[in-house]
Short mmCIF file of C-alpha atoms and ligand atoms in Angstrom, two decimals:
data_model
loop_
_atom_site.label_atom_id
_atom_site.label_comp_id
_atom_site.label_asym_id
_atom_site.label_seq_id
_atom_site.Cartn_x
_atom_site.Cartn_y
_atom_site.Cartn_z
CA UNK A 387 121.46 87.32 107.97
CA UNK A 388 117.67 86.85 108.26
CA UNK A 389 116.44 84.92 111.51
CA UNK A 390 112.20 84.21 112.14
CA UNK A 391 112.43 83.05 115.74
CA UNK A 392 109.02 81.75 117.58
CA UNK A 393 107.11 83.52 114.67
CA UNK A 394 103.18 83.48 114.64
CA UNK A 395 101.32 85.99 112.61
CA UNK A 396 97.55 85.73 112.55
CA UNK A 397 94.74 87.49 110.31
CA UNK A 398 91.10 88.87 111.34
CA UNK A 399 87.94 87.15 109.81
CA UNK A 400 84.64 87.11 110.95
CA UNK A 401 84.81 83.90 112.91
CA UNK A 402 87.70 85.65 114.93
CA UNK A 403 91.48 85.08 114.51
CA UNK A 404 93.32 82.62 112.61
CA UNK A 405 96.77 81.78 112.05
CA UNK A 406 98.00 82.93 108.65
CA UNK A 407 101.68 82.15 109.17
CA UNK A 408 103.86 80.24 111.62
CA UNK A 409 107.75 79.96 111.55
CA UNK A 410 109.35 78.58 114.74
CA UNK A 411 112.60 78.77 113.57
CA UNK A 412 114.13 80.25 110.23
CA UNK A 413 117.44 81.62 109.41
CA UNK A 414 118.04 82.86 105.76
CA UNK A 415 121.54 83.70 104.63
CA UNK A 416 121.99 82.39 101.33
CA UNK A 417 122.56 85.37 98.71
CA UNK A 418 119.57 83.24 96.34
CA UNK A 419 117.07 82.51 98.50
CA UNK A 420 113.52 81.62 96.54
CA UNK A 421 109.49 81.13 98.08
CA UNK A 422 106.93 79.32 95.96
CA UNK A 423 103.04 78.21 97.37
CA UNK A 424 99.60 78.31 96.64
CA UNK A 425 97.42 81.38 96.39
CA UNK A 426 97.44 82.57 100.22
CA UNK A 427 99.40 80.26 101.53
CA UNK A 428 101.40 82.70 102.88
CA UNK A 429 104.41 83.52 100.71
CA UNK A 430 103.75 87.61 101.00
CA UNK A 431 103.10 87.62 104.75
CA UNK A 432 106.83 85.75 104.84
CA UNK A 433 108.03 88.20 102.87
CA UNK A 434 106.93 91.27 104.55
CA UNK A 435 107.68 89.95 107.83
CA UNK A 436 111.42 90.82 106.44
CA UNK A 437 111.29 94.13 106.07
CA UNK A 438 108.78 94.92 109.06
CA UNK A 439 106.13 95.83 106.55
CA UNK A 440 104.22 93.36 108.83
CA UNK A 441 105.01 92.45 111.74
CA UNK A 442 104.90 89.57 113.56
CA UNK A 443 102.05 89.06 116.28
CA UNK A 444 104.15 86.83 118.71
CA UNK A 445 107.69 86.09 117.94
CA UNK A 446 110.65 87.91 116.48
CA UNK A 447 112.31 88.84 113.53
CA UNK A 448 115.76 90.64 112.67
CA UNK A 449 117.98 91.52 110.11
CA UNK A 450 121.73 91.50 111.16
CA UNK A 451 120.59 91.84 114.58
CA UNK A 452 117.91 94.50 113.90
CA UNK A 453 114.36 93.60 115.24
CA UNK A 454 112.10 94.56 112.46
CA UNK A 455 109.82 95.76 115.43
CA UNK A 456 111.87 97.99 117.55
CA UNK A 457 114.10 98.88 114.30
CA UNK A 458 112.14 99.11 111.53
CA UNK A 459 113.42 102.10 110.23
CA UNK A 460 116.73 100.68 110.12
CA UNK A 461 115.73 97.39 108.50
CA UNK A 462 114.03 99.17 106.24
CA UNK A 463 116.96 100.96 105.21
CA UNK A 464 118.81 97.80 104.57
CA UNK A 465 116.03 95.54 103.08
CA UNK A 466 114.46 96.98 100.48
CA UNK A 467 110.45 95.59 98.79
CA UNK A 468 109.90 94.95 95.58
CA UNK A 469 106.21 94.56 94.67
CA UNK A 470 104.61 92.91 91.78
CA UNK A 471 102.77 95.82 90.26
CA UNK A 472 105.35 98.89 89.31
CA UNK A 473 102.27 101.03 89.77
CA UNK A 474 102.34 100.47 93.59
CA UNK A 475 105.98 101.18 93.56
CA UNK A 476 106.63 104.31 91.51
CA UNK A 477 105.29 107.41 93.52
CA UNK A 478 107.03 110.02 91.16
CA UNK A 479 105.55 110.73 87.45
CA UNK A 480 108.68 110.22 85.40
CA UNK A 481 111.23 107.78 86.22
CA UNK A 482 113.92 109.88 86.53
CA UNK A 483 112.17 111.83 89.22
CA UNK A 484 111.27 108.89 90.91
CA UNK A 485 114.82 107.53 91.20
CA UNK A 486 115.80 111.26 92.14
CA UNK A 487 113.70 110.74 95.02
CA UNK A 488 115.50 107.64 96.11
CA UNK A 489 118.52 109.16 95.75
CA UNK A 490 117.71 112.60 98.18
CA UNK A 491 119.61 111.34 100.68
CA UNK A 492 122.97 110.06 99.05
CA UNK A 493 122.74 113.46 97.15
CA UNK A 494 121.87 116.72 98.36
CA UNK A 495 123.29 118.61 95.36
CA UNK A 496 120.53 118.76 92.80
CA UNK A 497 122.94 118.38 89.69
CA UNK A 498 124.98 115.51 91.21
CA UNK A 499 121.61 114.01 92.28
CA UNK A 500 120.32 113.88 88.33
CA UNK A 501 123.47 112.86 86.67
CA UNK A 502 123.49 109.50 89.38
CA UNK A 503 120.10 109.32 88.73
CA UNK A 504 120.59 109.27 85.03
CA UNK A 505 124.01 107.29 85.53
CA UNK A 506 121.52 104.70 87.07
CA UNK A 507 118.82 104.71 84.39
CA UNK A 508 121.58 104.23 81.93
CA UNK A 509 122.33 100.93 83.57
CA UNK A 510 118.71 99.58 83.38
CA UNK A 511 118.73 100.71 79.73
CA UNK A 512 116.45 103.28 80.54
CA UNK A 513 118.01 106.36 79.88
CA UNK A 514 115.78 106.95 76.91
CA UNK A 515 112.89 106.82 79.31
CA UNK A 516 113.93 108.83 82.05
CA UNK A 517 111.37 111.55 80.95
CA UNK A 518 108.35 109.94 80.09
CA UNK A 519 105.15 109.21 82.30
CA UNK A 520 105.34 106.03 84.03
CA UNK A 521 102.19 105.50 82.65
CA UNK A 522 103.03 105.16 78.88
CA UNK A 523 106.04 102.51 79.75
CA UNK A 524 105.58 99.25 78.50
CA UNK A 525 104.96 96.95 81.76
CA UNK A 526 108.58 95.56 81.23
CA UNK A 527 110.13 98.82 81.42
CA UNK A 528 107.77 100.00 84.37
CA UNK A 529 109.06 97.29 86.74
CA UNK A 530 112.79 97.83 85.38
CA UNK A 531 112.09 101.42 86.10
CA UNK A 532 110.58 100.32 90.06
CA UNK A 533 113.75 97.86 90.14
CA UNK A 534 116.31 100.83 89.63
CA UNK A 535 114.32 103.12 92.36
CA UNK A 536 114.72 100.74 94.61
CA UNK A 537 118.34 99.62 93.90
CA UNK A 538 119.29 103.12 93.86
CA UNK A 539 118.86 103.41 98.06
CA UNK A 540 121.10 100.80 98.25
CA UNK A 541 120.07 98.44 100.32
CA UNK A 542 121.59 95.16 101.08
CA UNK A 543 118.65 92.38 100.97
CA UNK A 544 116.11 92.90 98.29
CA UNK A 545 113.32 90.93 98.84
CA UNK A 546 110.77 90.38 95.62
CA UNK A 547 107.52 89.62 95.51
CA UNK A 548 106.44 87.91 92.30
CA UNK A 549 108.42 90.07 90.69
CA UNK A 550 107.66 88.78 86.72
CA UNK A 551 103.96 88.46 87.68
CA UNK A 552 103.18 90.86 85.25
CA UNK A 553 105.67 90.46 82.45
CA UNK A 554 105.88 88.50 79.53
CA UNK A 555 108.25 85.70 78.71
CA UNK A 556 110.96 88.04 77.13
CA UNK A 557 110.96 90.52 79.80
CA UNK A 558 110.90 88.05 82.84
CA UNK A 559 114.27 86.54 81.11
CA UNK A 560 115.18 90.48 81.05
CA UNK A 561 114.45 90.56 84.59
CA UNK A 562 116.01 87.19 85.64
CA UNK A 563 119.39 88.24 83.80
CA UNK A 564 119.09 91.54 85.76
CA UNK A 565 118.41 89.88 89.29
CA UNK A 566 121.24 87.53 88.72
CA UNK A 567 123.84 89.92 88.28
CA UNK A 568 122.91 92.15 91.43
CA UNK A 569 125.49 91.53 94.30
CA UNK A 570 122.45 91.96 97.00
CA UNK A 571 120.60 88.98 98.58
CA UNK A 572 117.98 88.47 97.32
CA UNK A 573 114.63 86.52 98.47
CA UNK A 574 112.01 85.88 95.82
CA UNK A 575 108.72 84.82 96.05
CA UNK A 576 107.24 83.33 92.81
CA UNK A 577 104.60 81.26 91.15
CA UNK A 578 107.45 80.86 88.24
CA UNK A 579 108.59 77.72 88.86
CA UNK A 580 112.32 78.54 86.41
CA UNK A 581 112.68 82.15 88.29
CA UNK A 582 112.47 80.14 91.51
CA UNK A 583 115.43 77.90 90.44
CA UNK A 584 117.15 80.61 89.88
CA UNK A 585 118.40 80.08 93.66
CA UNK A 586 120.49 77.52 95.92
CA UNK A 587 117.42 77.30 98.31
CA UNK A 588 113.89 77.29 98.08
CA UNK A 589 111.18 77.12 101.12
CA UNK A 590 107.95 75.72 100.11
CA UNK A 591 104.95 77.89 102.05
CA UNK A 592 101.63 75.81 102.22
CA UNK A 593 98.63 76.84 104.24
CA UNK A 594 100.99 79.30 106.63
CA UNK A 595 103.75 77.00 106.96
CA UNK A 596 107.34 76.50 105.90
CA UNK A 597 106.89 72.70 104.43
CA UNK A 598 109.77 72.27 102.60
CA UNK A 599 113.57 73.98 103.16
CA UNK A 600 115.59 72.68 100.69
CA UNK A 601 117.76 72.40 97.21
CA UNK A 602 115.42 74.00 94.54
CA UNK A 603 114.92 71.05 92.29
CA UNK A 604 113.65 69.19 95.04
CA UNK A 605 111.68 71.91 96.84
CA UNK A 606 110.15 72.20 93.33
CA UNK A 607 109.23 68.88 92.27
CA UNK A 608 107.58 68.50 95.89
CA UNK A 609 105.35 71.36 95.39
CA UNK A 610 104.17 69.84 91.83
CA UNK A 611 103.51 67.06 94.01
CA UNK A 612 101.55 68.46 96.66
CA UNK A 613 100.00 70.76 93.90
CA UNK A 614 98.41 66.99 92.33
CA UNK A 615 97.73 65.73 95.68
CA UNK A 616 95.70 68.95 96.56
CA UNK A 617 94.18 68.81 93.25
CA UNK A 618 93.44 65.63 92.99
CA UNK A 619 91.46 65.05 96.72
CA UNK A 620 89.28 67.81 96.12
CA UNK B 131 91.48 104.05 90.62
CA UNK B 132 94.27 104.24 87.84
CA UNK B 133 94.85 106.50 84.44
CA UNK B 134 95.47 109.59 85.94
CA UNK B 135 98.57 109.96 83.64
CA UNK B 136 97.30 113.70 82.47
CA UNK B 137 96.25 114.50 85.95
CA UNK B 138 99.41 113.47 87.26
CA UNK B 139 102.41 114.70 85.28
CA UNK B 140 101.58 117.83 86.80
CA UNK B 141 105.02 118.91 85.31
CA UNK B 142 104.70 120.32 82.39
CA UNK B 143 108.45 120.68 80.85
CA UNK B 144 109.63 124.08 79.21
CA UNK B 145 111.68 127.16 79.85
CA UNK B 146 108.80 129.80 80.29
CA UNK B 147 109.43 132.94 82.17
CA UNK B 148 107.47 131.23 84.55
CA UNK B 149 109.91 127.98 85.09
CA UNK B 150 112.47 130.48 85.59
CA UNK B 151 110.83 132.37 88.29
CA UNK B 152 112.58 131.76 91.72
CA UNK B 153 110.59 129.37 93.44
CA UNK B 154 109.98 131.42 96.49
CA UNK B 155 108.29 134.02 94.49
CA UNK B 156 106.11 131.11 92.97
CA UNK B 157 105.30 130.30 96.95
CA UNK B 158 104.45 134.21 97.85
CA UNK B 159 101.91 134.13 94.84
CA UNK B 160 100.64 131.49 96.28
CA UNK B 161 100.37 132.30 99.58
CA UNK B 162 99.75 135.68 98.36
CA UNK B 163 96.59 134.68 96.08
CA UNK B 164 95.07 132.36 99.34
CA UNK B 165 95.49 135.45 101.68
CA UNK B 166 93.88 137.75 99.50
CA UNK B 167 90.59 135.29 98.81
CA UNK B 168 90.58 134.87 102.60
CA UNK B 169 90.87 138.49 103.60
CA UNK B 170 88.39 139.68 100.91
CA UNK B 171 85.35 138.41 100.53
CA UNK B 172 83.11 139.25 97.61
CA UNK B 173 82.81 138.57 94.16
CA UNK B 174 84.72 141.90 92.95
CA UNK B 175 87.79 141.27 94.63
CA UNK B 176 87.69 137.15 94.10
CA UNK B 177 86.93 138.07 90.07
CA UNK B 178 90.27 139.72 89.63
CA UNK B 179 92.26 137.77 91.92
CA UNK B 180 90.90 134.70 89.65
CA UNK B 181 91.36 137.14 86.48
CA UNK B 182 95.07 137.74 87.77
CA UNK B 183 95.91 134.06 87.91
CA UNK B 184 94.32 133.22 84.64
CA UNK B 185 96.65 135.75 82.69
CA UNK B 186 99.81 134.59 84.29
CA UNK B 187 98.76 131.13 83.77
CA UNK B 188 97.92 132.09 79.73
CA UNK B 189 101.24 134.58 79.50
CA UNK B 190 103.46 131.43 80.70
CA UNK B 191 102.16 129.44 77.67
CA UNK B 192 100.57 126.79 79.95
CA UNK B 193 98.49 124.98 78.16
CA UNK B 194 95.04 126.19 78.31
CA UNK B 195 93.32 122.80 79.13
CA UNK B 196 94.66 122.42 82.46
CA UNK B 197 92.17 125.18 83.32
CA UNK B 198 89.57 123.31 82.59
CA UNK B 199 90.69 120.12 84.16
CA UNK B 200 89.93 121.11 87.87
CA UNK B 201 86.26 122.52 86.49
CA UNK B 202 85.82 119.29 84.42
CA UNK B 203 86.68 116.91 87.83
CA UNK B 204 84.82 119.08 90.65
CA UNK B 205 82.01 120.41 88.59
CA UNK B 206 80.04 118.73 90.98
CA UNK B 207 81.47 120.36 94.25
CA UNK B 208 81.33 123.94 93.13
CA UNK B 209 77.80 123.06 91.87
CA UNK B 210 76.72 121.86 95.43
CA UNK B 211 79.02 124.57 96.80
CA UNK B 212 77.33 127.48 94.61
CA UNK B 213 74.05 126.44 95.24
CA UNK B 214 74.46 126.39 98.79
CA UNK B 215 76.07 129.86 99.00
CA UNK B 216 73.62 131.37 96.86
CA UNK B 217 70.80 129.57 99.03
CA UNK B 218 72.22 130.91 102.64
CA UNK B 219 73.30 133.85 101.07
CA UNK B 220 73.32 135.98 97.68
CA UNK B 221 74.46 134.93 93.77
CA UNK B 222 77.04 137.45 94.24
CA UNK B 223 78.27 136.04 97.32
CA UNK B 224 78.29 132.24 95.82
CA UNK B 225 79.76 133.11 92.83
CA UNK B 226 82.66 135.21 95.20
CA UNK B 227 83.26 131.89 96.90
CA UNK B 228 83.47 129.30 93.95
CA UNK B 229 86.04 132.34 92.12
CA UNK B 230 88.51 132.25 95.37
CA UNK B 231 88.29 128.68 94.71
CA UNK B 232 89.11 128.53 91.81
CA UNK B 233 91.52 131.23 91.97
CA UNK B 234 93.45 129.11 94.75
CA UNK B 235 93.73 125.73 92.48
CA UNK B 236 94.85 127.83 89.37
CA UNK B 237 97.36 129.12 92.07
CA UNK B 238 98.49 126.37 92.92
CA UNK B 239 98.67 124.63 89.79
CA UNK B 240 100.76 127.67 88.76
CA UNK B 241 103.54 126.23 90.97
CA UNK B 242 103.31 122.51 90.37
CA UNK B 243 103.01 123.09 86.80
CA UNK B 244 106.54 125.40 86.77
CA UNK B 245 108.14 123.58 88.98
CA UNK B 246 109.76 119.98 88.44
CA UNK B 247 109.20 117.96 92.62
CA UNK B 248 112.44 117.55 93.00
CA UNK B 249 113.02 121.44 92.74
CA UNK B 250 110.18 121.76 94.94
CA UNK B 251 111.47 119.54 97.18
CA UNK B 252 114.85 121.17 97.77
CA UNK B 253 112.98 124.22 98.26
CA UNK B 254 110.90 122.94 101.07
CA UNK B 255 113.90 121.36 102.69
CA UNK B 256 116.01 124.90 102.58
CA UNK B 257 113.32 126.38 104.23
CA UNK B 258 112.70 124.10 107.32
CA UNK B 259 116.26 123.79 107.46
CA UNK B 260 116.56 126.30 110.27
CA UNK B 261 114.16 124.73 112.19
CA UNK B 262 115.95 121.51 112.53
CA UNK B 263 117.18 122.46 116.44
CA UNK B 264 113.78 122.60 117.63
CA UNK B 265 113.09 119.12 116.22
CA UNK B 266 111.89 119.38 112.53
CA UNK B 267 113.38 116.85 109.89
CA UNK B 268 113.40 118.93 106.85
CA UNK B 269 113.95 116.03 104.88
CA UNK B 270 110.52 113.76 106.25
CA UNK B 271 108.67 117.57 105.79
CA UNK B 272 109.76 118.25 102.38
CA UNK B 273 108.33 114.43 101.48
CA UNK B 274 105.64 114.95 103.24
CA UNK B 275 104.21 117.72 101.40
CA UNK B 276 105.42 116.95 97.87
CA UNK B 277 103.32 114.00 98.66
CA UNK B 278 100.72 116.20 99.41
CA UNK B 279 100.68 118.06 96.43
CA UNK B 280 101.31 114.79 94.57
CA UNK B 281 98.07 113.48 96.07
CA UNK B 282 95.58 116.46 95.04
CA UNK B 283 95.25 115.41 90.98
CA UNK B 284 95.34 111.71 91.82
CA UNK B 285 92.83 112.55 94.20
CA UNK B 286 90.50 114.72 91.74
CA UNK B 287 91.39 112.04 88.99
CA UNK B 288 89.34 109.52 92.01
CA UNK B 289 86.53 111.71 92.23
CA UNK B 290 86.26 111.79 88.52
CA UNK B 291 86.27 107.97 87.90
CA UNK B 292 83.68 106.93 90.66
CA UNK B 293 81.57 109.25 89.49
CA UNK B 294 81.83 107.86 85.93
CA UNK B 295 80.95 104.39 87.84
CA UNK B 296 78.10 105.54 89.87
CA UNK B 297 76.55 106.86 86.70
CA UNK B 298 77.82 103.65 84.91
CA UNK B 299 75.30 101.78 88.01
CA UNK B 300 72.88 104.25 87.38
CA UNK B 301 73.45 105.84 90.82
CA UNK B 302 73.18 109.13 89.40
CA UNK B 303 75.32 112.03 91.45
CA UNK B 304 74.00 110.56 94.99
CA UNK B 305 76.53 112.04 97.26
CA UNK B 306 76.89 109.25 99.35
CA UNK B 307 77.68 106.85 95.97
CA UNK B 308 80.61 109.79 95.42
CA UNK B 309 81.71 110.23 98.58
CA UNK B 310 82.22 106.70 100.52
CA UNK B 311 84.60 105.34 97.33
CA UNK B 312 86.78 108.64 97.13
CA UNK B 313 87.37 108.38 100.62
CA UNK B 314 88.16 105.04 100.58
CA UNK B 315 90.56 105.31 97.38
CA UNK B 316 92.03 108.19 99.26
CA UNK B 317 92.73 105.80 101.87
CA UNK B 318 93.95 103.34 99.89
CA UNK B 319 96.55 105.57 98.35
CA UNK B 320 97.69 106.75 101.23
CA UNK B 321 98.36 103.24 102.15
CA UNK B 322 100.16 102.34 99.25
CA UNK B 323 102.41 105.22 98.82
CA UNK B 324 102.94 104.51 102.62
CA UNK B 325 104.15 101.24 101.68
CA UNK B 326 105.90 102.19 98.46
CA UNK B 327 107.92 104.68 100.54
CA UNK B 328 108.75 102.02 103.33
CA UNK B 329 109.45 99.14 100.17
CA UNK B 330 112.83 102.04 100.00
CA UNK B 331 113.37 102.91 103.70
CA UNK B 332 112.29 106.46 103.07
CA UNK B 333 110.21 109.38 104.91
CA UNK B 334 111.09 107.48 107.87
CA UNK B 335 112.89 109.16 111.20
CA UNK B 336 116.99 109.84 110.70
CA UNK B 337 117.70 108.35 113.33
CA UNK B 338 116.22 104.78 115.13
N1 ATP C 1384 95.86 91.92 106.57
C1 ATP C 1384 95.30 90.69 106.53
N2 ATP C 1384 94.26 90.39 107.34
C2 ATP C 1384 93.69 89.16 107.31
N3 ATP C 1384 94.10 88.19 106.51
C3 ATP C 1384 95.12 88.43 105.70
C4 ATP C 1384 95.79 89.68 105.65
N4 ATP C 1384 96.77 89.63 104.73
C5 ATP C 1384 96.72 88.39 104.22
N5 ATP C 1384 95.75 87.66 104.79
C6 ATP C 1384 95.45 86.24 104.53
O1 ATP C 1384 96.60 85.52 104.81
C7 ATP C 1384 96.76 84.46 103.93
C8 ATP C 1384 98.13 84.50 103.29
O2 ATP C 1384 98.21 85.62 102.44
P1 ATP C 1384 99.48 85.96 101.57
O3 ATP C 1384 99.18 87.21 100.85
O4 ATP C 1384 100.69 85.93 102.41
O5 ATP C 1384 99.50 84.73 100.56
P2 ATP C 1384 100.41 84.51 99.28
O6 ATP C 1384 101.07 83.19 99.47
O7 ATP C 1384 101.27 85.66 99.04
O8 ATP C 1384 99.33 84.37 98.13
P3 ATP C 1384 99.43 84.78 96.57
O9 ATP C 1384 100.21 83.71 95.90
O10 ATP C 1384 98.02 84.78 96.12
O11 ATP C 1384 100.07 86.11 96.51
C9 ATP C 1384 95.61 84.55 102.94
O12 ATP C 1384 94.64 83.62 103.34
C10 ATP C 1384 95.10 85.96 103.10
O13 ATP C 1384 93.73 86.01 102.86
MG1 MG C 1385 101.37 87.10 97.55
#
């Protein structure tokens, strides 16, 4: 369980501070949760805010009681981050080393360490892979590859940011088959309006606010319809 | 800031004499080949050190192009660093200082070339292992440096692409137009593998 209490974050321009994101009151516990807004509205902010990869300026926010301030190392170990580009995730040069590394401290034995690793890669349909450079994987298989590295520290929440940003239509419906049959919960933020359905509730962000907390039809069809209001008055 | 793919497999599979060589002994040559350039100055000394590294690094049947790779991405450096030597004090003396250079990448490349990161890894954990009472976390070390070591051919990589773009803006080899953007990619990677590692709850404390 997820809870945003009294939550202000703010960002440094020029003219000073401003207020980038404000959530009085949130709780999340739905295993499907989904985010959709405009360009910097404030979806990523949200998101990070989970896993104390920001933190909040005023306000609190915990993960099954953890304070993602005072406990971030434990959050962290519970909620994992998974970005948009595979490139930011991968550190190692092969995927099999990089899931190795996620794996370091579940295995100290080297051998038992590359046969989960390659147990794991097997899953993703990437044991072919393993080997190769990161670099000469097809974008699809680069962010399966980043999905499996962070699945393999098993954490409990995985929270996604525009995770099929980058893909193309056959391997976001890769991806979307391979989200839906995780048994983590999972919060997704998404300009994909079908990945975001693929949830029971969906929080509309606009301009640093939560606008909308609802069903995900709904929360959908009343972002298309802010979308042409916005787009229209300007 | 991207593309380093032949700068950073640094790995380069096989079964060589060399891949099978203990790992600490890898480390000693190392160390070994760093204490020797330090301790000796001079361009005799420095030439066979370097001469020593390049025949180990030709009997392994490394491939020879990785030689050239730290000469093709710092070409500038030991340029500036030559001329400067030479200038404040003797050809001999420069060319001593750019060979113990060299000498200490080929070294090093030696190891991470041999040597797969999760082997070196373990390695590095075994050996701060003992020093866990007084505090150390073996685990957070060992990251910390493979990171390290990780970082060096991204980080050359860097200093070869913003050159290619200062030249591409006409801004010739201007130190400053070098400088400012490799520091500030270094920054940025920093950042991001930061964040990668946090995205997984690792390199952080055992216990919170
Ligand atoms: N570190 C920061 N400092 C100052 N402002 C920031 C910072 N990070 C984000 N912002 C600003 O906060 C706002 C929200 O950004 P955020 O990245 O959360 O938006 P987003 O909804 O994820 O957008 P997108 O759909 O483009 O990814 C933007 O106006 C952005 O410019
Ligand atoms: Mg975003």
């Amino acid at each position: 369980m997820i809870r945003f209490r009294n939550v202000q974050v703010a960002g440094e321009t020029e003219a000073g501070t401003r207020p980038i994101l404000t959530v009085p009151d949130l709780a999340l516990s739905e295993d499907r949760i989904s985010v959709i807004g405009a360009n910097g509205s404030g979806k990523s902010t949200l998101l990070k805010l989970i896993n104390g990869l920001a933190l909040p300026d005023t306000g609190t926010v915990d993960v099954d009681g953890l304070d993602t301030t005072a406990q971030g190392a434990a959050v962290r170990r519970r909620v994992a981050f998974v970005f948009t580009d595979p490139l930011s995730q991968l550190v190692m040069p092969t995927p099999l080393e990089d899931v190795e590394l996620s794996l370091r401290r579940q295995y100290r034995n080297r051998t038992e360490r590359r046969s989960a690793a390659l147990d794991l890669l097997r899953d993703f349909g990437l044991e072919p892979l393993a080997g190769q450079s990161i670099y000469q994987l097809s974008g699809g298989e680069r962010q399966l590859a980043a999905l499996a590295s962070v699945l393999a520290v098993n954490p409990s929440v995985l929270v996604l940011d525009e995770p099929s940003t980058l893909l193309d239509l056959r391997n976001t419906m890769l991806l979307r088959r391979r989200l839906a049959s995780l048994p983590q919960q999972l919060i997704t933020a998404t300009h994909d309006l079908d990945l975001a359905q693929d949830s029971v509730r969906t929080l509309v962000v606009d301009n640093g606010q939560v606008v909308y907390d609802g069903e995900p039809a709904a929360a959908v069809s009343f972002y298309r319809e802010l979308a042409a209001h916005v787009a229209g008055s300007s | 800031m991207r593309g380093h793919a032949h700068l950073i497999s640094a790995y380069v599979a096989g079964s060589s004499w060399l891949h099978r060589t203990p790992l600490l002994l890898k480390f000693l040559l190392l160390a070994g080949t760093g204490v020797v350039v330090l301790a000796l100055p001079g361009l005799l000394p420095r030439a066979l050190v370097l001469a020593a590294v390049v025949v180990i690094h030709l009997a392994a049947r490394l491939p020879a192009v990785r030689l050239l790779q730290p000469i093709r991405s710092m070409w500038l450096f030991l340029l500036v660093v030559l001329a400067y030597r030479w200038w404040a004090d003797s050809a001999a003396g420069a060319a001593g200082v750019v060979a113990g250079l060299l000498a200490c990448i080929y070294a090093a490349n030696l190891l991470t070339a041999t040597t797969e990161v999760q082997r070196l890894l373990d390695g590095l954990v075994a050996a701060v292992t003992p020093l866990r009472r007084f505090g150390a976390d073996p685990e957070r070390f060992a990251l910390t440096i493979g990171l390290m070591l990780r970082s060096i051919p991204f980080l050359l990589g860097s200093l070869h692409d913003v050159r290619d773009a200062a030249r591409a803006r006409g801004l010739g080899a201007s130190p400053r137009a070098v400088v400012q953007p490799v520091l500030i990619g270094a920054v940025a990677y920093a950042r991001q593998t930061g964040d990668a590692l946090a995205a997984r709850g690792l390199g952080e404390k055992a216990a919170d």
